[in-house]
PDB file of C-alpha atoms in Angstrom:
ATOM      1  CA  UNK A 597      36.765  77.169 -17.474  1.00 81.00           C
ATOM      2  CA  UNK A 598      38.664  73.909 -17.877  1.00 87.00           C
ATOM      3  CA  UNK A 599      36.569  70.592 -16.845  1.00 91.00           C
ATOM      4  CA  UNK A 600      37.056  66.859 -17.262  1.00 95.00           C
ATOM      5  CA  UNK A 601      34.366  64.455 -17.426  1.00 95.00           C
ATOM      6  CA  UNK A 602      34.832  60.651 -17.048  1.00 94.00           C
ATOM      7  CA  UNK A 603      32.915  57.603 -17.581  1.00 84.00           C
ATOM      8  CA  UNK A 604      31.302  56.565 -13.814  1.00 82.00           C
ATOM      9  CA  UNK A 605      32.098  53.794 -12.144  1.00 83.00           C
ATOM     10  CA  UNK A 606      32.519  51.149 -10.487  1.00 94.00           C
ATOM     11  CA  UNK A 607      33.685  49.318 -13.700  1.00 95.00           C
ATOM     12  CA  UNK A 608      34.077  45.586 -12.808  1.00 97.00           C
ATOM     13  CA  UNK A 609      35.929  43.272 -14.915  1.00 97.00           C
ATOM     14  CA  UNK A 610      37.429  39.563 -15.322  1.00 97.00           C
ATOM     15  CA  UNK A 611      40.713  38.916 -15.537  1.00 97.00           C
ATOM     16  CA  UNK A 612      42.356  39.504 -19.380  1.00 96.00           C
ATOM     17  CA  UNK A 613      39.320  41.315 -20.437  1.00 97.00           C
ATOM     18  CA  UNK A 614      39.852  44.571 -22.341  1.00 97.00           C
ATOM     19  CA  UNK A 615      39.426  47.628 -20.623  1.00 97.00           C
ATOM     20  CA  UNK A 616      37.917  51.148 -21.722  1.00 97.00           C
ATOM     21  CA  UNK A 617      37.248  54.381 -19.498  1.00 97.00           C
ATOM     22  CA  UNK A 618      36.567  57.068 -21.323  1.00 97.00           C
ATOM     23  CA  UNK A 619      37.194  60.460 -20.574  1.00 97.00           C
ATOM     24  CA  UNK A 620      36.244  63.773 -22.396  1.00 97.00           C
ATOM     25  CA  UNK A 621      37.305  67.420 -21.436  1.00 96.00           C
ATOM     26  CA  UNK A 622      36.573  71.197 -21.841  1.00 94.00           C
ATOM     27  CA  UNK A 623      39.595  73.549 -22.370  1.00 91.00           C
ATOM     28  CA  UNK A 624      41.299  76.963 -22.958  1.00 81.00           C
ATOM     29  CA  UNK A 625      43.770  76.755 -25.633  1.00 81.00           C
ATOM     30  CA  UNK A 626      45.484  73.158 -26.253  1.00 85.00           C
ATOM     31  CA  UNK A 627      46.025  71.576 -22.956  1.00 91.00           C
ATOM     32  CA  UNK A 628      47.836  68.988 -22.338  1.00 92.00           C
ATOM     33  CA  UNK A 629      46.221  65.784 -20.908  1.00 95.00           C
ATOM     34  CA  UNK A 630      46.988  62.689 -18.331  1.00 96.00           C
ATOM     35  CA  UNK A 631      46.112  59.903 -16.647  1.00 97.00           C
ATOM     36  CA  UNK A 632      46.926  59.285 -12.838  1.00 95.00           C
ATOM     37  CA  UNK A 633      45.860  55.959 -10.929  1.00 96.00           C
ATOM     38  CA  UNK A 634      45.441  55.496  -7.157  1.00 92.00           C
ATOM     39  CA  UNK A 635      45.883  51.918  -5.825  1.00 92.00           C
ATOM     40  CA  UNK A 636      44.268  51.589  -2.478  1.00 86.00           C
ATOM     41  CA  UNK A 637      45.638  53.166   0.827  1.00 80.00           C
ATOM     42  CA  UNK A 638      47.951  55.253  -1.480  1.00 82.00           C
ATOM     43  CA  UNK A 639      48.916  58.654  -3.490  1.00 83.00           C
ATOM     44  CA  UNK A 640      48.190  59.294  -7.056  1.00 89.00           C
ATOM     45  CA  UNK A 641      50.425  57.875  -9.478  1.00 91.00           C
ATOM     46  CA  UNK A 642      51.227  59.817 -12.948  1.00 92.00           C
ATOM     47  CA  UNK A 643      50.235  56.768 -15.465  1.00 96.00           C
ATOM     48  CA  UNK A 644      50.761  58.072 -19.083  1.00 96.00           C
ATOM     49  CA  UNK A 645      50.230  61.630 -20.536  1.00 94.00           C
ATOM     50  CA  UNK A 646      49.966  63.284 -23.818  1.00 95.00           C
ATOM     51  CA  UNK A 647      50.941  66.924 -24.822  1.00 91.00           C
ATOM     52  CA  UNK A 648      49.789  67.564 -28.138  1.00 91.00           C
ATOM     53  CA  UNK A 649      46.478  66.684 -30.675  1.00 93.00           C
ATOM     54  CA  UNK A 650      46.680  62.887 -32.044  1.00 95.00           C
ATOM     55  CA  UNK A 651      49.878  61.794 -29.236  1.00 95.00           C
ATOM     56  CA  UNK A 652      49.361  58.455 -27.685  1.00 97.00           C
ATOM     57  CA  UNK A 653      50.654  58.009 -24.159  1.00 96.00           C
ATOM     58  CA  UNK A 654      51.090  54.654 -22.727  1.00 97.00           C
ATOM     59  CA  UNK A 655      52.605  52.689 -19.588  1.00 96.00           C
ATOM     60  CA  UNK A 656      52.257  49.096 -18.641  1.00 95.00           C
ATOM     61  CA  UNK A 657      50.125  48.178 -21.003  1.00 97.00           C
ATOM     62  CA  UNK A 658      47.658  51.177 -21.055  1.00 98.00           C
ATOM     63  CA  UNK A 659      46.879  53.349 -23.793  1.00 98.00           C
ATOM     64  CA  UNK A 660      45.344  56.794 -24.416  1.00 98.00           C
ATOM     65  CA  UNK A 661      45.372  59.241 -27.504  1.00 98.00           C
ATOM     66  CA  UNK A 662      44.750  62.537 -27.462  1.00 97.00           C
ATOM     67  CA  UNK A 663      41.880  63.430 -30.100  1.00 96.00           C
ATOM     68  CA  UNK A 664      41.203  66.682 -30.503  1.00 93.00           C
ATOM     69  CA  UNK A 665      38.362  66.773 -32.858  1.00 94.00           C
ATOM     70  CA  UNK A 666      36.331  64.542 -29.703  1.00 95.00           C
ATOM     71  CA  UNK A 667      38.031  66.374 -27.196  1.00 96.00           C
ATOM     72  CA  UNK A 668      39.022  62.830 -25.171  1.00 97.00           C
ATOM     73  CA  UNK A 669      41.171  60.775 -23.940  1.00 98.00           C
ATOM     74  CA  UNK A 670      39.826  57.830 -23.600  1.00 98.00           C
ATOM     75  CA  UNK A 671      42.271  55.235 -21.194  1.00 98.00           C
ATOM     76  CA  UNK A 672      42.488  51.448 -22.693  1.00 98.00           C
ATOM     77  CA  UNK A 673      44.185  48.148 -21.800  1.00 98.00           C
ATOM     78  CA  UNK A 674      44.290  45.214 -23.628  1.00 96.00           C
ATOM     79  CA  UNK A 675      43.834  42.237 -21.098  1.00 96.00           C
ATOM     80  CA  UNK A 676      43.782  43.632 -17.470  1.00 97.00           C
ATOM     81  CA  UNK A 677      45.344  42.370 -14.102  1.00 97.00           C
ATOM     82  CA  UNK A 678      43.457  42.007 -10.507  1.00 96.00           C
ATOM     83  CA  UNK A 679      46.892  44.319  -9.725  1.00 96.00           C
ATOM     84  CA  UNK A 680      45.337  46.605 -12.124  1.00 97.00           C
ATOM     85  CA  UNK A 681      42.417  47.391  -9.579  1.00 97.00           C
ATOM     86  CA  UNK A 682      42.537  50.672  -8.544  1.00 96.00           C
ATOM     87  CA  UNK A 683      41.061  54.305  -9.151  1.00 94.00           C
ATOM     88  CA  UNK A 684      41.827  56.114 -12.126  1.00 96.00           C
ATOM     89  CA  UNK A 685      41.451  59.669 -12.584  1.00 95.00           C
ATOM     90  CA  UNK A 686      41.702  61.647 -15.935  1.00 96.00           C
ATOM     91  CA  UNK A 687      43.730  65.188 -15.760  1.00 95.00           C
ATOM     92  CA  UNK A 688      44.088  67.992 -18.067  1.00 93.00           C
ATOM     93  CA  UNK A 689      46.816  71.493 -17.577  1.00 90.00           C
ATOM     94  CA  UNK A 690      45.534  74.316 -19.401  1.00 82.00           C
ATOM     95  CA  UNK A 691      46.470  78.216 -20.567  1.00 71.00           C
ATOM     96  CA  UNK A 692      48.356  79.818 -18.014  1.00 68.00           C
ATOM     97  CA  UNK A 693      47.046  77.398 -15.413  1.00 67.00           C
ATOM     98  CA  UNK A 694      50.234  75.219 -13.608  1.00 74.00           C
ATOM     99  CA  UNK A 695      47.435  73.085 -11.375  1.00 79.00           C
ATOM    100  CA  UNK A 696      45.614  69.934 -12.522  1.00 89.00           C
ATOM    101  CA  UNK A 697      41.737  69.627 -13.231  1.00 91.00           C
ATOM    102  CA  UNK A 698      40.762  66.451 -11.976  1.00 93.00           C
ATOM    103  CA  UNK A 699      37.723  64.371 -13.662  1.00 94.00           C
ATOM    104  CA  UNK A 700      35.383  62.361 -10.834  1.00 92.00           C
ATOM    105  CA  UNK A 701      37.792  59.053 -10.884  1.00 93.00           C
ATOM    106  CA  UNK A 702      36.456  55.639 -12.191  1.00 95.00           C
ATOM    107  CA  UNK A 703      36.774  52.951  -9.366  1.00 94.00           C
ATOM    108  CA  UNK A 704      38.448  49.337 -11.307  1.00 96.00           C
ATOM    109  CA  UNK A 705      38.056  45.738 -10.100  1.00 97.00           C
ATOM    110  CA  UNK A 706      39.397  43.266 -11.834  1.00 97.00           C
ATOM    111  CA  UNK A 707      38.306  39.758 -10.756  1.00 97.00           C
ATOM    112  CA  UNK A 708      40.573  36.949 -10.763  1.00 94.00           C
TER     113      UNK A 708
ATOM    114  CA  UNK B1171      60.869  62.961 -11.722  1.00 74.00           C
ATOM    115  CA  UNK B1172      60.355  63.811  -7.287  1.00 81.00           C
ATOM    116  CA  UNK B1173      60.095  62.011  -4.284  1.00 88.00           C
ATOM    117  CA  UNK B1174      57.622  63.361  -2.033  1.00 92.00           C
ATOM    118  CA  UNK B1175      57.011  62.754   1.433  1.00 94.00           C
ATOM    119  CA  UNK B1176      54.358  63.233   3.678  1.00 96.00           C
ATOM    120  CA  UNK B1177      53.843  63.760   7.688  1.00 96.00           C
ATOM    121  CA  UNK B1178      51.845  62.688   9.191  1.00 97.00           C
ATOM    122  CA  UNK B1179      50.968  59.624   7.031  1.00 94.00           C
ATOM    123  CA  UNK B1180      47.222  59.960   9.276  1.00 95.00           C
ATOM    124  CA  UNK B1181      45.951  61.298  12.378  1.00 97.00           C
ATOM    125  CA  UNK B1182      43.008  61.022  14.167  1.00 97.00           C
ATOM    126  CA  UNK B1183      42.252  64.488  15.910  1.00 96.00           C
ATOM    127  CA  UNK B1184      39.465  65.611  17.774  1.00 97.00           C
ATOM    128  CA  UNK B1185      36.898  68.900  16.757  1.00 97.00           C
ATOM    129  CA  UNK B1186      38.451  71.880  17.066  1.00 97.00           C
ATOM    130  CA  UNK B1187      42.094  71.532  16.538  1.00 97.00           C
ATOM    131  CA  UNK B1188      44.314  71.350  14.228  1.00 98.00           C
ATOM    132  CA  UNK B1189      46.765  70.048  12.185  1.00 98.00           C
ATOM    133  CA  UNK B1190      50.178  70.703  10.818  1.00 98.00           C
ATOM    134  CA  UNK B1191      50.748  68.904   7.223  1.00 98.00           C
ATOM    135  CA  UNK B1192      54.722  68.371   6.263  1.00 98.00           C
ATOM    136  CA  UNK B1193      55.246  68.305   2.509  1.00 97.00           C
ATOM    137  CA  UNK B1194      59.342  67.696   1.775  1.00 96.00           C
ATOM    138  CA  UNK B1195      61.071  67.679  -1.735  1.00 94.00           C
ATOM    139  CA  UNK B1196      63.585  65.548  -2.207  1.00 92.00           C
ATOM    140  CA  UNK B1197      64.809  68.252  -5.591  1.00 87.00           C
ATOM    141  CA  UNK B1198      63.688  72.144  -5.985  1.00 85.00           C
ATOM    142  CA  UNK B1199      60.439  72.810  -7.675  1.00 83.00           C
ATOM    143  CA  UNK B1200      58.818  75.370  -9.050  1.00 83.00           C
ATOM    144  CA  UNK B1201      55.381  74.718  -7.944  1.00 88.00           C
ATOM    145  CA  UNK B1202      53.819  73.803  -5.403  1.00 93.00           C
ATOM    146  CA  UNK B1203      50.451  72.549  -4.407  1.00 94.00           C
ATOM    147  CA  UNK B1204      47.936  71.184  -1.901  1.00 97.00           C
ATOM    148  CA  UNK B1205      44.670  69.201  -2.789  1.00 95.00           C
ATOM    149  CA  UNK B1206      41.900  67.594  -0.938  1.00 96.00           C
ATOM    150  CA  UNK B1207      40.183  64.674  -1.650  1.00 92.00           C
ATOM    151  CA  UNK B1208      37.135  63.592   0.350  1.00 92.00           C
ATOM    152  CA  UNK B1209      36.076  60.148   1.035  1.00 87.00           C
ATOM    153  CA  UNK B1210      35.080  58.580  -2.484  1.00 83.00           C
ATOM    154  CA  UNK B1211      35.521  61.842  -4.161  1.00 86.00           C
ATOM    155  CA  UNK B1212      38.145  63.391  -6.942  1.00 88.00           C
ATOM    156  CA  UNK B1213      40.655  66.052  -5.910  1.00 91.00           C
ATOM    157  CA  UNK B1214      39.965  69.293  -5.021  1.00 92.00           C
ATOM    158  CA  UNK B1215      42.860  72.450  -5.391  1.00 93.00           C
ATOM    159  CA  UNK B1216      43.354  74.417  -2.060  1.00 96.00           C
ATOM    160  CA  UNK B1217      45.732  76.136  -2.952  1.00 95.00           C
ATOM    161  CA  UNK B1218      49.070  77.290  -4.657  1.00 93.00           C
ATOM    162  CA  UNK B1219      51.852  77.491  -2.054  1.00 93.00           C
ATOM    163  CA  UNK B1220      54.192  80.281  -3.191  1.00 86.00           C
ATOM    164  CA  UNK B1221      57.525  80.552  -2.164  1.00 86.00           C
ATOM    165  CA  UNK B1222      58.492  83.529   0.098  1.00 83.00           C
ATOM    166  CA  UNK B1223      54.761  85.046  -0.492  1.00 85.00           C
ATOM    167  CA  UNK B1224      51.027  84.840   0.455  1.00 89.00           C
ATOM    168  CA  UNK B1225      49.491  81.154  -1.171  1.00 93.00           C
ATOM    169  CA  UNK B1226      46.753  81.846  -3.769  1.00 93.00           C
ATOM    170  CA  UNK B1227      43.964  79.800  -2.656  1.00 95.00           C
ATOM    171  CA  UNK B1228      41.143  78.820  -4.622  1.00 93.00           C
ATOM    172  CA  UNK B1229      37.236  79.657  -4.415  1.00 92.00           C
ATOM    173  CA  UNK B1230      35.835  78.311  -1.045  1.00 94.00           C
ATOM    174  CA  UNK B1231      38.976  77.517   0.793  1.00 96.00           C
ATOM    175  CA  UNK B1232      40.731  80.359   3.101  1.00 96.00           C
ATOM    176  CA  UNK B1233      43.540  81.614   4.790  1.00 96.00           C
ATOM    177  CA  UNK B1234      42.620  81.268   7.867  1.00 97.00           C
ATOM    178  CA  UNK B1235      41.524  77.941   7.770  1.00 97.00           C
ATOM    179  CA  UNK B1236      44.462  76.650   6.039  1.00 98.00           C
ATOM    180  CA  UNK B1237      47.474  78.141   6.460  1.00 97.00           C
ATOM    181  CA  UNK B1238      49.757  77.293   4.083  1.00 97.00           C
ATOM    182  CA  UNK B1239      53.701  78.059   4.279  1.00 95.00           C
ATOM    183  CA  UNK B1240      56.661  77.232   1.794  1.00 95.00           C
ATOM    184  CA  UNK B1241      59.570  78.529   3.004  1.00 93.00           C
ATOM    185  CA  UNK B1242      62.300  77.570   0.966  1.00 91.00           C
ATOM    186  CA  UNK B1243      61.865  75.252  -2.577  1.00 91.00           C
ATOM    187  CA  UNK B1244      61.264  71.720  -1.089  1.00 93.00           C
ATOM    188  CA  UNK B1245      59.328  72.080   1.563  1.00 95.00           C
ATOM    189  CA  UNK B1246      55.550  73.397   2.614  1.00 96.00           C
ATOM    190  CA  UNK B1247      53.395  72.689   5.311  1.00 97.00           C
ATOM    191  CA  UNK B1248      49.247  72.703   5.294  1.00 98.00           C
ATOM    192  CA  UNK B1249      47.280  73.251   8.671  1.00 98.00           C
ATOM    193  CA  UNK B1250      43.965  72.739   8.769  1.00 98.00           C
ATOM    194  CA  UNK B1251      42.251  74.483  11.528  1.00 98.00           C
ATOM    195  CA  UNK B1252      39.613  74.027  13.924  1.00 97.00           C
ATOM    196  CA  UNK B1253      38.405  70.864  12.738  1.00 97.00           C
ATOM    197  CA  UNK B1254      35.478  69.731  11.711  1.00 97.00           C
ATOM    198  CA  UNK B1255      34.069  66.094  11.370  1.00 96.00           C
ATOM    199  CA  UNK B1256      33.689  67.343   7.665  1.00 95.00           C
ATOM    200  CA  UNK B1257      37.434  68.052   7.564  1.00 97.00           C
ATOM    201  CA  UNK B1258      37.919  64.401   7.513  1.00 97.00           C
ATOM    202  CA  UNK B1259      39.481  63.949   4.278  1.00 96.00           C
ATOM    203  CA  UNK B1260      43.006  62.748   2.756  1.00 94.00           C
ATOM    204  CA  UNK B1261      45.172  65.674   1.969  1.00 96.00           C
ATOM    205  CA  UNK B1262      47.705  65.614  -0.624  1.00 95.00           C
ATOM    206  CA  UNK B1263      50.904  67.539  -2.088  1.00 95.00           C
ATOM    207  CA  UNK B1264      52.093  67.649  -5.424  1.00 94.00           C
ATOM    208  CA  UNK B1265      55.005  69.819  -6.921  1.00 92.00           C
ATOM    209  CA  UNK B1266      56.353  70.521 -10.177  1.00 87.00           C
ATOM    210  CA  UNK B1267      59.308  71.924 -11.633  1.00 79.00           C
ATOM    211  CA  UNK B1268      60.514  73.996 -15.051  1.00 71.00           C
ATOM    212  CA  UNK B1269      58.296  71.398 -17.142  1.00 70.00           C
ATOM    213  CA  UNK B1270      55.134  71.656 -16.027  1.00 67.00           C
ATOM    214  CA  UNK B1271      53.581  69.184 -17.427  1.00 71.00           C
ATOM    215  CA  UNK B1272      54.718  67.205 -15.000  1.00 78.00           C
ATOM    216  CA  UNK B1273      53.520  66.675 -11.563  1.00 86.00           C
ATOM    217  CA  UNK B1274      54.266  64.426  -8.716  1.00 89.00           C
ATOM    218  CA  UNK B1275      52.406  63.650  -5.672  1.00 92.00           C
ATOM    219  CA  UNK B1276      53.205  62.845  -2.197  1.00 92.00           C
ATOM    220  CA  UNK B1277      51.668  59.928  -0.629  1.00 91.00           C
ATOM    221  CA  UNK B1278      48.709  62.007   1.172  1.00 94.00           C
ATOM    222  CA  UNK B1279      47.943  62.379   5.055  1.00 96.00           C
ATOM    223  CA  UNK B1280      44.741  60.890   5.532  1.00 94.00           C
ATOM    224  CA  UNK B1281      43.029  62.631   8.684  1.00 97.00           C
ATOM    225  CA  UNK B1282      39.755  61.281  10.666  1.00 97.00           C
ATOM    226  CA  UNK B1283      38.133  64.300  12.532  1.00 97.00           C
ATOM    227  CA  UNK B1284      36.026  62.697  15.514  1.00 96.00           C
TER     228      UNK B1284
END
């Protein structure tokens, strides 16, 4: 079966440091892979996704490529916000599959 | 991309009731879908709500504990029934339409079960 594994949390950081969560998966066929964030008291957000081996996604300043050969899709930023604090959950779609496979979520604070 | 929209936005209810969950479109979709996410936890797939037909729910969750109906292509409701204290959770809807790979997701109902 399909399964997503992410880097635990909390991850606590100063303002403008760099920023890595990494996330690995387990997959039928090629799936196709994202990254959602959750800022407090609200719904998941889609943040960036990739659909295809060695395809970088990236939104407001995050990054993520899709590497087959580690199976992961690791999320980076290059100098984070405190607006930046929030959960972040990696995603993948897979085979005939239409629903999401959710990884545990990594909890962010970002310290002014 | 959809707008989706939520009611109630929370609730506190007491054990053994339940709870109605309004899910609303703003666009048709092909999919449909309800997920559960317990305090500090990831998300959790109840279900696929199917339009016109039975939902396909997934390993542990059941019928008739939560109902699910979609009866048209924007709109779907969850109930969750006779509550439990562990039913306390936040409950969300996504939906997605021809491309798949992309899916949106309401802004949850968070419900306290007392």
């Amino acid at each position: 079966g399909n399964s997503v594994t992410q880097m635990e949390g909390p991850v606590t950081l100063s303002e403008e440091a760099f920023l890595t969560i990494n996330c690995t998966y387990t997959a039928t066929g090629y799936p196709s892979l994202f990254w959602y964030v959750q800022y407090p008291g609200e719904g998941l957000q889609l943040l960036l996704k990739a659909t295809k081996a060695d395809d970088k996604g990236s939104n407001k300043g995050f990054e993520a490529t899709y590497r087959k050969e580690t199976t992961s899709f690791h999320l980076e930023k290059g100098s984070v916000q405190v607006s930046d604090s929030a959960v972040y959950f990696c995603a993948l779609i897979s085979g005939s599959a239409r629903q999401l496979t959710f990884g545990s979520g990594t909890q962010l604070t970002v310290l002014p | 991309s959809a707008v989706i929209s939520q009611k109630p936005s929370r609730d506190i209810c007491q054990r053994g009731t339940s709870l109605t969950i309004q899910c609303q479109v703003d666009s048709q979709v092909t999919m449909m879908f309800w997920y559960r996410q317990q305090p500090g936890q990831s998300l959790t797939l109840i279900a696929t709500a199917n339009q016109g037909s039975e939902a396909t729910y997934e390993s542990g969750f059941v019928i008739d504990k939560f109902p699910i109906s979609r009866p048209n292509l924007t709109f779907s409701t969850l109930t969750v029934s006779n509550m439990s204290p562990e039913d306390s959770s936040i409950y969300l809807c996504s939906a997605s339409g021809q491309n798949y790979n992309e899916q949106f997701f309401g802004p949850g109902t968070r419900l306290t079960v007392l």
